[in-house]
Coordinates of C-alpha atoms in Angstrom, one line a residue:
Chain E
X910 CA 0.0 0.0 0.0
X911 CA 1.0 3.6 -0.6
X912 CA 1.0 6.3 2.0
X913 CA -2.0 8.6 2.1
X914 CA -0.3 11.9 1.4
X915 CA -3.0 14.1 3.0
X916 CA -2.8 12.3 6.4
X917 CA -5.6 11.3 8.7
X918 CA -5.8 14.0 11.3
X919 CA -9.0 15.9 12.3
X920 CA -8.0 19.1 10.6
X921 CA -7.7 17.1 7.4
X922 CA -11.1 15.6 8.1
X923 CA -12.6 19.0 8.3
X924 CA -10.9 20.1 5.1
X925 CA -12.4 17.0 3.3
X926 CA -15.8 17.9 4.6
X927 CA -15.6 21.5 3.5
X928 CA -14.3 20.4 0.1
X929 CA -17.2 18.0 -0.3
X930 CA -19.8 20.7 0.5
X931 CA -18.4 23.2 -2.0
X932 CA -17.8 20.7 -4.7
X933 CA -20.8 18.4 -4.3
X934 CA -22.9 20.0 -7.0
X935 CA -20.0 20.2 -9.5
X936 CA -18.8 16.6 -9.0
X937 CA -22.0 14.7 -8.3
X938 CA -24.2 16.2 -11.0
X939 CA -25.5 13.4 -13.1
X940 CA -24.6 10.7 -10.7
X941 CA -27.8 8.9 -9.5
X942 CA -28.3 5.2 -9.2
X943 CA -31.7 3.5 -9.6
X944 CA -33.5 2.2 -6.5
X945 CA -32.4 -1.3 -5.7
X946 CA -29.1 -1.1 -7.7
X947 CA -26.0 -2.4 -5.9
X948 CA -23.3 0.2 -5.8
X949 CA -19.7 -0.1 -4.5
X950 CA -17.9 3.0 -3.3
X951 CA -14.2 2.2 -3.0
X952 CA -12.0 4.4 -0.8
X953 CA -14.8 6.2 1.0
X954 CA -12.5 7.6 3.6
X955 CA -14.4 9.7 6.2
X956 CA -17.6 9.5 4.0
X957 CA -17.3 13.0 2.5
X958 CA -18.6 11.7 -0.8
X959 CA -20.8 9.0 0.6
X960 CA -23.1 11.6 2.0
X961 CA -23.8 12.9 -1.5
X962 CA -24.1 9.5 -3.0
X963 CA -26.7 8.5 -0.5
X964 CA -28.6 11.8 -1.0
X965 CA -28.6 11.5 -4.8
X966 CA -29.5 7.8 -4.9
X967 CA -31.8 7.2 -1.8
X968 CA -33.0 3.8 -3.0
X969 CA -29.7 2.3 -4.1
X970 CA -27.9 -0.3 -2.0
X971 CA -24.6 1.4 -1.5
X972 CA -21.6 -0.4 0.1
X973 CA -18.7 1.9 1.0
X974 CA -15.3 0.4 1.8
X975 CA -12.0 1.9 2.9
X976 CA -8.6 0.5 4.2
X977 CA -8.4 3.0 7.1
X978 CA -10.3 2.1 10.3
X979 CA -10.1 5.5 11.9
X980 CA -11.5 7.1 8.7
X981 CA -14.3 4.5 8.7
X982 CA -15.1 5.3 12.3
X983 CA -15.7 8.9 11.4
X984 CA -17.7 7.9 8.3
X985 CA -19.9 5.7 10.5
X986 CA -20.5 8.5 13.0
X987 CA -21.5 10.7 10.1
X988 CA -23.8 8.3 8.4
X989 CA -25.1 5.8 11.0
X990 CA -26.6 2.7 9.5
X991 CA -24.9 3.0 6.2
X992 CA -23.1 -0.1 5.0
X993 CA -19.4 0.8 5.6
X994 CA -16.9 -2.0 5.5
X995 CA -13.2 -2.3 6.2
X996 CA -11.7 -3.7 3.0
X997 CA -9.0 -3.3 0.4
X998 CA -10.1 -3.1 -3.3
X999 CA -8.0 -6.2 -3.9
X1000 CA -9.4 -8.1 -0.9
X1001 CA -13.0 -7.2 -0.6
X1002 CA -13.7 -10.3 1.6
X1003 CA -16.9 -12.2 1.8
X1004 CA -18.6 -10.1 -0.9
X1005 CA -15.7 -10.6 -3.3
X1006 CA -17.5 -12.1 -6.2
X1007 CA -17.2 -11.1 -9.9
X1008 CA -20.2 -9.1 -11.1
X1009 CA -21.5 -8.5 -7.5
X1010 CA -22.2 -4.8 -8.2
X1011 CA -24.2 -2.9 -10.8
X1012 CA -22.1 0.2 -10.4
X1013 CA -18.8 1.3 -8.9
X1014 CA -17.8 4.8 -7.7
X1015 CA -14.3 6.0 -6.9
X1016 CA -13.5 9.6 -6.0
X1017 CA -10.0 11.0 -5.2
X1018 CA -8.7 7.4 -4.8
X1019 CA -6.8 6.4 -8.0
X1020 CA -4.5 9.4 -7.5
X1021 CA -3.1 7.6 -4.3
X1022 CA -2.6 4.2 -5.9
X1023 CA 0.7 2.9 -7.3
X1024 CA -1.2 0.9 -10.0
X1025 CA -4.5 2.6 -10.9
X1026 CA -4.8 0.5 -14.0
X1027 CA -4.9 -2.7 -11.8
X1028 CA -7.4 -1.0 -9.6
X1029 CA -9.7 -0.3 -12.5
X1030 CA -9.3 -3.8 -13.9
X1031 CA -10.3 -5.1 -10.5
X1032 CA -13.3 -2.8 -10.3
X1033 CA -14.3 -4.0 -13.8
X1034 CA -14.5 -7.6 -12.5
X1035 CA -16.6 -6.6 -9.5
X1036 CA -19.2 -4.9 -11.8
X1037 CA -21.6 -6.9 -13.8
X1038 CA -21.5 -6.7 -17.6
X1039 CA -23.5 -3.6 -18.6
X1040 CA -22.7 -1.9 -15.2
X1041 CA -20.8 1.3 -14.9
X1042 CA -17.8 2.7 -13.1
X1043 CA -17.6 6.4 -12.2
X1044 CA -14.1 7.9 -11.6
X1045 CA -13.5 11.4 -10.2
X1046 CA -9.9 12.7 -9.8
X1047 CA -8.2 16.1 -9.6
X1048 CA -5.2 17.3 -11.5
X1049 CA -2.9 19.7 -9.8
X1050 CA -1.4 20.7 -13.1
X1051 CA -4.7 22.4 -13.9
X1052 CA -4.1 25.0 -11.2
X1053 CA -3.3 28.4 -12.6
X1054 CA -4.1 31.8 -11.1
X1055 CA -3.7 35.5 -10.9
X1056 CA -1.5 36.9 -9.8
X1057 CA 0.8 34.2 -11.2
X1058 CA 3.8 33.5 -9.0
X1059 CA 6.6 30.9 -9.3
X1060 CA 6.6 30.6 -5.5
X1061 CA 3.1 29.3 -5.6
X1062 CA 3.9 26.7 -8.3
X1063 CA 6.9 25.6 -6.2
X1064 CA 4.7 24.6 -3.2
X1065 CA 2.1 22.9 -5.5
X1066 CA 5.0 21.0 -7.0
X1067 CA 5.9 19.9 -3.5
X1068 CA 2.5 18.2 -3.1
X1069 CA 2.9 16.5 -6.5
X1070 CA 6.4 15.3 -5.7
X1071 CA 5.4 14.0 -2.2
X1072 CA 2.4 12.2 -3.8
X1073 CA 4.7 10.7 -6.5
X1074 CA 7.2 9.6 -3.9
X1075 CA 4.4 7.9 -2.1
X1076 CA 3.5 6.0 -5.2
X1077 CA 0.6 8.2 -6.4
X1078 CA 0.0 10.7 -9.1
X1079 CA -1.4 14.2 -8.4
X1080 CA -1.7 14.8 -12.1
X1081 CA -3.9 11.8 -12.8
X1082 CA -7.0 13.7 -13.9
X1083 CA -5.8 14.0 -17.5
X1084 CA -5.2 10.2 -17.5
X1085 CA -8.7 9.2 -16.5
X1086 CA -10.0 8.5 -20.0
X1087 CA -6.9 6.5 -21.2
X1088 CA -6.9 4.5 -17.9
X1089 CA -10.6 3.6 -18.3
X1090 CA -10.2 2.7 -22.0
X1091 CA -7.1 0.6 -21.3
X1092 CA -8.9 -1.3 -18.5
X1093 CA -11.4 -2.5 -21.1
X1094 CA -14.3 -0.2 -20.3
X1095 CA -16.4 1.0 -23.2
X1096 CA -18.6 4.1 -23.8
X1097 CA -16.1 6.1 -21.9
X1098 CA -17.3 9.7 -21.3
X1099 CA -14.8 11.9 -19.5
X1100 CA -15.2 15.6 -18.9
X1101 CA -13.5 18.3 -16.9
X1102 CA -15.4 19.6 -13.9
X1103 CA -13.9 23.1 -13.5
X1104 CA -13.8 25.3 -10.5
X1105 CA -13.1 28.9 -11.4
X1106 CA -13.1 31.4 -8.5
X1107 CA -12.8 35.2 -8.7
X1108 CA -13.8 38.2 -6.6
X1109 CA -17.4 38.0 -8.0
X1110 CA -17.7 34.5 -6.5
X1111 CA -16.7 35.0 -2.8
X1112 CA -18.2 31.7 -1.8
X1113 CA -15.9 29.8 -4.2
X1114 CA -12.9 31.9 -3.2
X1115 CA -13.4 31.0 0.4
X1116 CA -14.7 27.4 -0.1
X1117 CA -12.3 26.4 -2.8
X1118 CA -9.3 28.6 -3.3
X1119 CA -8.7 29.2 0.4
X1120 CA -10.3 26.3 2.3
X1121 CA -9.8 23.5 -0.2
X1122 CA -6.8 24.0 -2.5
X1123 CA -4.6 26.2 -0.4
X1124 CA -5.4 24.2 2.7
X1125 CA -4.6 21.0 0.9
X1126 CA -1.2 22.3 -0.2
X1127 CA -0.6 23.8 3.3
X1128 CA -1.3 20.4 4.8
X1129 CA 1.9 18.9 3.4
X1130 CA 4.2 21.6 4.9
X1131 CA 6.0 19.5 7.4
X1132 CA 6.6 16.7 5.0
X1133 CA 7.9 19.0 2.3
X1134 CA 10.3 20.6 4.7
X1135 CA 11.4 17.3 6.1
X1136 CA 12.0 16.0 2.6
X1137 CA 14.1 19.1 1.9
X1138 CA 12.0 20.1 -1.1
X1139 CA 11.9 23.8 -0.1
X1140 CA 13.2 26.1 2.6
X1141 CA 10.9 27.5 5.3
X1142 CA 11.1 30.9 3.5
X1143 CA 10.2 29.4 0.2
X1144 CA 7.3 27.6 1.8
X1145 CA 5.9 30.7 3.4
X1146 CA 6.3 32.7 0.2
X1147 CA 4.5 30.0 -1.8
X1148 CA 1.5 29.9 0.6
X1149 CA 1.4 33.7 0.7
X1150 CA 1.3 33.7 -3.1
X1151 CA -1.6 31.2 -3.1
X1152 CA -3.4 33.4 -0.5
X1153 CA -3.0 36.4 -2.8
X1154 CA -5.0 34.6 -5.5
X1155 CA -7.9 34.6 -3.0
X1156 CA -7.6 38.4 -2.3
X1157 CA -9.6 41.0 -4.2
X1158 CA -8.6 41.0 -7.9
X1159 CA -7.2 37.4 -7.7
X1160 CA -8.5 34.5 -9.7
X1161 CA -8.1 30.7 -9.5
X1162 CA -8.7 27.9 -11.9
X1163 CA -8.7 24.1 -11.1
X1164 CA -10.1 21.2 -13.1
X1165 CA -11.3 17.8 -11.8
X1166 CA -12.0 15.1 -14.3
X1167 CA -15.1 12.8 -14.1
X1168 CA -15.2 9.7 -16.2
X1169 CA -18.2 7.3 -16.6
X1170 CA -17.7 4.1 -18.5
X1171 CA -19.5 0.8 -19.0
X1172 CA -18.2 -2.7 -18.4
X1173 CA -19.0 -4.4 -21.7
Chain S
X908 CA 1.1 49.4 -31.7
X909 CA 2.3 45.9 -30.8
X910 CA 3.2 43.3 -33.3
X911 CA 0.6 40.6 -34.1
X912 CA 2.4 37.5 -32.9
X913 CA 0.5 35.1 -35.1
X914 CA 1.3 36.9 -38.4
X915 CA -1.0 37.6 -41.3
X916 CA -0.2 34.9 -43.9
X917 CA -2.8 32.7 -45.6
X918 CA -2.0 29.6 -43.6
X919 CA -2.6 31.6 -40.5
X920 CA -5.9 32.8 -42.0
X921 CA -7.0 29.2 -42.6
X922 CA -6.0 28.3 -39.0
X923 CA -8.1 31.1 -37.6
X924 CA -11.1 29.9 -39.7
X925 CA -10.7 26.2 -38.6
X926 CA -10.4 27.4 -35.0
X927 CA -13.6 29.5 -35.3
X928 CA -15.6 26.6 -36.7
X929 CA -14.5 24.2 -33.9
X930 CA -14.9 26.7 -31.1
X931 CA -17.9 28.6 -32.3
X932 CA -20.5 26.7 -30.2
X933 CA -18.2 26.9 -27.1
X934 CA -17.3 30.6 -27.3
X935 CA -20.5 32.1 -28.8
X936 CA -23.0 30.3 -26.7
X937 CA -25.1 32.9 -25.0
X938 CA -24.0 35.8 -27.1
X939 CA -27.0 37.2 -29.1
X940 CA -27.8 40.8 -29.5
X941 CA -31.4 42.1 -30.0
X942 CA -32.6 43.3 -33.5
X943 CA -31.7 46.9 -34.0
X944 CA -29.0 47.0 -31.3
X945 CA -25.7 48.7 -32.3
X946 CA -22.8 46.4 -31.7
X947 CA -19.1 47.2 -32.1
X948 CA -16.7 44.3 -32.8
X949 CA -13.1 45.5 -32.2
X950 CA -10.2 43.6 -33.7
X951 CA -12.3 41.5 -36.1
X952 CA -9.2 40.4 -38.1
X953 CA -10.2 38.1 -41.0
X954 CA -13.8 38.0 -39.7
X955 CA -13.6 34.5 -38.2
X956 CA -15.7 35.6 -35.2
X957 CA -17.8 38.1 -37.2
X958 CA -19.4 35.2 -39.1
X959 CA -20.7 33.8 -35.8
X960 CA -21.8 37.2 -34.5
X961 CA -23.9 37.8 -37.6
X962 CA -25.4 34.4 -37.5
X963 CA -26.3 34.6 -33.8
X964 CA -27.7 38.2 -34.0
X965 CA -29.2 38.5 -37.5
X966 CA -31.1 41.8 -36.7
X967 CA -28.3 43.6 -34.9
X968 CA -26.4 46.5 -36.5
X969 CA -22.8 45.2 -36.1
X970 CA -19.8 47.3 -37.0
X971 CA -16.5 45.4 -37.1
X972 CA -13.2 47.2 -37.1
X973 CA -9.6 46.2 -37.4
X974 CA -6.2 47.9 -37.8
X975 CA -4.9 45.6 -40.5
X976 CA -6.1 46.3 -44.1
X977 CA -5.2 42.9 -45.5
X978 CA -7.2 41.1 -42.8
X979 CA -10.1 43.4 -43.5
X980 CA -9.9 42.5 -47.3
X981 CA -10.3 38.9 -46.4
X982 CA -13.1 39.7 -44.0
X983 CA -15.0 41.6 -46.7
X984 CA -14.5 38.8 -49.1
X985 CA -16.0 36.4 -46.5
X986 CA -18.9 38.6 -45.5
X987 CA -19.8 40.9 -48.4
X988 CA -22.0 43.8 -47.3
X989 CA -21.1 43.6 -43.7
X990 CA -20.0 46.9 -42.1
X991 CA -16.2 46.4 -41.8
X992 CA -14.1 49.5 -41.1
X993 CA -10.4 50.3 -40.9
X994 CA -9.9 51.7 -37.5
X995 CA -8.0 51.6 -34.3
X996 CA -9.9 51.3 -31.0
X997 CA -8.3 54.5 -29.9
X998 CA -9.2 56.4 -33.1
X999 CA -12.5 55.0 -34.3
X1000 CA -13.0 58.0 -36.6
X1001 CA -16.3 59.6 -37.7
X1002 CA -18.3 57.3 -35.4
X1003 CA -16.1 58.1 -32.5
X1004 CA -18.8 59.2 -30.1
X1005 CA -19.2 58.3 -26.4
X1006 CA -22.1 55.9 -26.0
X1007 CA -22.5 55.2 -29.7
X1008 CA -22.9 51.5 -29.1
X1009 CA -25.2 49.3 -27.2
X1010 CA -22.7 46.5 -26.9
X1011 CA -19.1 45.8 -27.6
X1012 CA -17.4 42.5 -28.5
X1013 CA -13.7 41.7 -28.4
X1014 CA -12.3 38.2 -29.0
X1015 CA -8.7 37.2 -29.0
X1016 CA -7.7 40.9 -29.0
X1017 CA -6.7 42.1 -25.5
X1018 CA -4.0 39.4 -25.4
X1019 CA -2.1 41.3 -28.1
X1020 CA -2.4 44.8 -26.5
X1021 CA 0.3 46.4 -24.4
X1022 CA -2.4 48.2 -22.3
X1023 CA -5.6 46.1 -22.2
X1024 CA -6.9 48.1 -19.3
X1025 CA -6.8 51.3 -21.4
X1026 CA -8.6 49.4 -24.2
X1027 CA -11.4 48.3 -21.9
X1028 CA -11.7 51.9 -20.5
X1029 CA -12.0 53.1 -24.1
X1030 CA -14.6 50.5 -24.9
X1031 CA -16.6 51.4 -21.9
X1032 CA -16.8 55.0 -23.1
X1033 CA -18.0 53.9 -26.6
X1034 CA -20.8 51.8 -25.0
X1035 CA -23.9 53.6 -23.6
X1036 CA -24.7 53.2 -19.9
X1037 CA -26.5 49.9 -19.4
X1038 CA -24.8 48.5 -22.4
X1039 CA -22.4 45.5 -22.2
X1040 CA -19.0 44.4 -23.2
X1041 CA -18.1 40.8 -24.0
X1042 CA -14.5 39.7 -23.8
X1043 CA -13.1 36.3 -24.9
X1044 CA -9.5 35.4 -24.4
X1045 CA -7.4 32.3 -24.2
X1046 CA -4.8 31.4 -21.5
X1047 CA -1.9 29.3 -22.7
X1048 CA -1.1 28.4 -19.0
X1049 CA -4.3 26.4 -19.1
X1050 CA -2.8 23.9 -21.5
X1051 CA -2.0 20.6 -19.9
X1052 CA -2.0 17.2 -21.5
X1053 CA -1.2 13.5 -21.5
X1054 CA 1.5 12.4 -22.1
X1055 CA 3.0 15.3 -20.2
X1056 CA 6.4 16.4 -21.6
X1057 CA 8.7 19.3 -20.6
X1058 CA 9.6 19.6 -24.3
X1059 CA 6.0 20.5 -25.1
X1060 CA 5.8 23.1 -22.4
X1061 CA 9.1 24.6 -23.7
X1062 CA 7.6 25.4 -27.1
X1063 CA 4.4 26.7 -25.6
X1064 CA 6.6 29.0 -23.4
X1065 CA 8.2 30.2 -26.6
X1066 CA 4.8 31.5 -27.8
X1067 CA 4.1 33.1 -24.4
X1068 CA 7.6 34.7 -24.4
X1069 CA 7.3 36.0 -28.0
X1070 CA 3.9 37.5 -27.3
X1071 CA 5.2 39.1 -24.1
X1072 CA 8.2 40.5 -26.0
X1073 CA 5.7 42.0 -28.5
X1074 CA 3.8 43.7 -25.7
X1075 CA 1.0 41.2 -25.3
X1076 CA 0.0 38.5 -22.7
X1077 CA -0.8 35.0 -23.7
X1078 CA -1.8 34.3 -20.1
X1079 CA -4.5 37.0 -20.1
X1080 CA -7.5 34.7 -19.7
X1081 CA -7.1 34.5 -16.0
X1082 CA -7.1 38.3 -15.9
X1083 CA -10.3 39.0 -17.7
X1084 CA -12.4 39.5 -14.6
X1085 CA -10.0 41.8 -12.7
X1086 CA -9.4 43.8 -15.9
X1087 CA -13.2 44.3 -16.4
X1088 CA -13.8 45.2 -12.8
X1089 CA -10.8 47.6 -12.7
X1090 CA -12.1 49.3 -15.9
X1091 CA -15.3 50.2 -14.0
X1092 CA -17.7 47.7 -15.5
X1093 CA -20.3 46.2 -13.2
X1094 CA -22.2 42.8 -13.0
X1095 CA -19.0 41.1 -14.3
X1096 CA -19.7 37.5 -15.1
X1097 CA -16.6 35.5 -16.2
X1098 CA -16.4 31.8 -16.9
X1099 CA -13.9 29.4 -18.3
X1100 CA -14.9 27.9 -21.7
X1101 CA -13.0 24.6 -21.6
X1102 CA -11.9 22.5 -24.5
X1103 CA -11.0 18.9 -23.5
X1104 CA -10.1 16.5 -26.2
X1105 CA -9.3 12.8 -25.8
X1106 CA -9.5 9.7 -28.1
X1107 CA -13.3 9.5 -27.6
X1108 CA -13.7 12.9 -29.2
X1109 CA -11.7 12.6 -32.5
X1110 CA -13.3 15.8 -34.0
X1111 CA -11.9 17.9 -31.1
X1112 CA -8.5 16.1 -31.3
X1113 CA -8.3 17.0 -35.0
X1114 CA -10.0 20.4 -34.8
X1115 CA -8.5 21.7 -31.6
X1116 CA -5.4 19.8 -30.3
X1117 CA -3.9 19.4 -33.8
X1118 CA -5.3 22.1 -36.1
X1119 CA -5.8 24.9 -33.5
X1120 CA -3.4 24.7 -30.6
X1121 CA -0.5 22.7 -32.0
X1122 CA -0.8 24.7 -35.3
X1123 CA -0.8 28.0 -33.4
X1124 CA 2.4 27.0 -31.5
X1125 CA 4.0 25.7 -34.7
X1126 CA 3.3 29.0 -36.4
X1127 CA 5.9 30.8 -34.3
X1128 CA 8.7 28.4 -35.1
X1129 CA 10.8 30.8 -37.2
X1130 CA 10.5 33.6 -34.7
X1131 CA 11.3 31.3 -31.7
X1132 CA 14.5 30.1 -33.5
X1133 CA 15.4 33.6 -34.6
X1134 CA 15.1 34.8 -31.1
X1135 CA 17.3 32.0 -29.8
X1136 CA 14.6 30.7 -27.4
X1137 CA 15.2 27.1 -28.4
X1138 CA 17.3 25.0 -30.7
X1139 CA 15.9 23.3 -33.8
X1140 CA 16.1 20.0 -32.0
X1141 CA 14.2 21.3 -29.0
X1142 CA 11.6 22.8 -31.3
X1143 CA 11.1 19.5 -33.2
X1144 CA 10.9 17.6 -29.9
X1145 CA 8.4 20.0 -28.5
X1146 CA 6.1 19.9 -31.5
X1147 CA 6.4 16.0 -31.6
X1148 CA 5.4 16.0 -27.9
X1149 CA 2.3 18.1 -28.7
X1150 CA 1.5 15.8 -31.5
X1151 CA 1.6 12.8 -29.2
X1152 CA -1.2 14.3 -27.1
X1153 CA -3.4 14.0 -30.3
X1154 CA -2.4 10.3 -30.7
X1155 CA -4.5 7.4 -29.4
X1156 CA -4.5 7.5 -25.5
X1157 CA -3.6 11.2 -25.5
X1158 CA -5.6 14.0 -23.8
X1159 CA -5.5 17.7 -24.1
X1160 CA -7.0 20.5 -21.9
X1161 CA -7.3 24.2 -22.7
X1162 CA -9.4 27.0 -21.2
X1163 CA -10.7 30.2 -22.8
X1164 CA -12.3 32.8 -20.6
X1165 CA -15.5 34.7 -21.5
X1166 CA -16.4 37.8 -19.5
X1167 CA -19.7 39.7 -19.9
X1168 CA -20.0 43.0 -18.0
X1169 CA -22.2 46.1 -17.9
X1170 CA -21.3 49.7 -18.3
X1171 CA -23.0 51.3 -15.3

C-alpha cells in the first residue's frame, strides 16, 4: 500500500468535509443510481462523498469500503446505519464475487494508488456486464491563477512530488480516459469539472481557493520541509502567493475530471 | 502598436477559420444581440468571429473594425456587405462618439495589446450606460495534456515569451475578470470555456489539439528560433510531444475565458 499523502488528522477531516460541500454540485451532478441497484464505493475515507451518493441515490444499496479504520469510524459517525466495510479493493472479503455490483464509484482514490490500472481492472471484474464505473480525480497541473507567481507553483510541486514519492499521481485527472479505456471499459465519457473562482464569487474563493486548494497544499508543509523540497522561507512565500489569489482581484482555476464508463 | 504574434499569412488565415468553426459553439453560446441594437466588434481580423456574431444576431447592426487592411480585405470577401471599417480602437474616426454602441465584443484581441486596461476603458466610453462588453481570451497556461512532456511546455513557453516581447500577454484569460472590474464595469460574469479532447472525441482532437493549438504554436517556429529561445532539435521535440497528445491515448485541456459586463 502507498502512504496517504493528505494524512488522517482531524484538521484534514474538516478540510475534506468543506471540500465536499463546496464541490458536491459540481462533482456529483449526473450521478444517481436506480433504487435497488447495488453500488460499490471504494476508498470512501471519512464518508465525505458517501453523504452525497446517499442523497442522490436514496433507494440504491450502496456499500462503501476503505482501508483505514479511523476514517471509517468517522464515516460511521457521520452516516449511522450506512453499509461501511473495512476492506481493500484487492481483498473485498466475503462479498468478493465477480459481477456483484451494478455500479462502482471511486472519487479521489486512484491518485493515491501505485497501480491505478490494476485497480480499474479489479473494479471492472466486480461490476456486472453492462454496469458502470464512475471515476473522479483532480489534476494539480490544472491549477493556474492570478497573480501568477513561481513561488506558488513551487509549493504545489511539493505536493505533486510527495504524492509521486508515495506512489501516487497528483496529475492523474488528465489520464482518467486513457486509464478507463485501457482497462477494457467501453462508452467512456470523460469531462473536466472546472472550478473557477474570482472576486465576483466570494463563496468559491473561500470554499475552494482558500479552504480546499490552499489548505490541501498547506497540509503537506511538514513533509515538504522534512524532505528538503523547499526552505521555510520558500514555503511561506508560496503559501502567501496562493493566498493572494484569494484576495480582491485574484482568480483561481482548477479542473477535476469525471469519467463514466461501461463494463462491456 | 504591438506586433501581431500570429502573423498575417494565408496559412494563419486558414488556421483562424478552422479554429472559429471548432470553437464557435463553445465561445459564442449565450452571445446574441437584439434586433436593431448597435454592436461594435473590435479587432475583427479576417472576420472569423464576425461570421458567428452575424449568425447569432441577425437583426443587430454590427460594425466590425480592425487595424490591418489585408485582414479586412479577407473579412470583406468572406462577408460581403457587412460593415467592416479600418480603425484603431483609440481612433474610431467619424463614429467616435461616447455611448454610440449598445454592446461591444472583443475576442482574442486584448491578449495582443500592451495596455488592455486602457482598451477596456476606451470600450466602456464607446458603450452607452447599461450596455455590455463581451471579452473572450485564451490562456496558454491552461494547456496541460497526456502524455506530459517538458519539451511541449518549452515550445508553448516560446509562444508566451514572443507574445510578451511583442507587448502582449498569452496568459491573459485569468485576468479577464480583474481587468473588467478595474475598468469600472459592473455585473461582471466571467467563466472558463474549456476544451477537453481525448480519443473518444476525434473531432476535437483534430479540430483543436492538432489544427488549432499545435498549429498555433507551430506558427511561431521561425520567430522562436530567430530569437534563440530554443534549438531546432528542442523545437522539433516540442512539436512532436504536442502531436503525441493527439495520438490514441492522449488527452488535451485548454481553457478560454469569457467575460460579460455592464457599463454602469
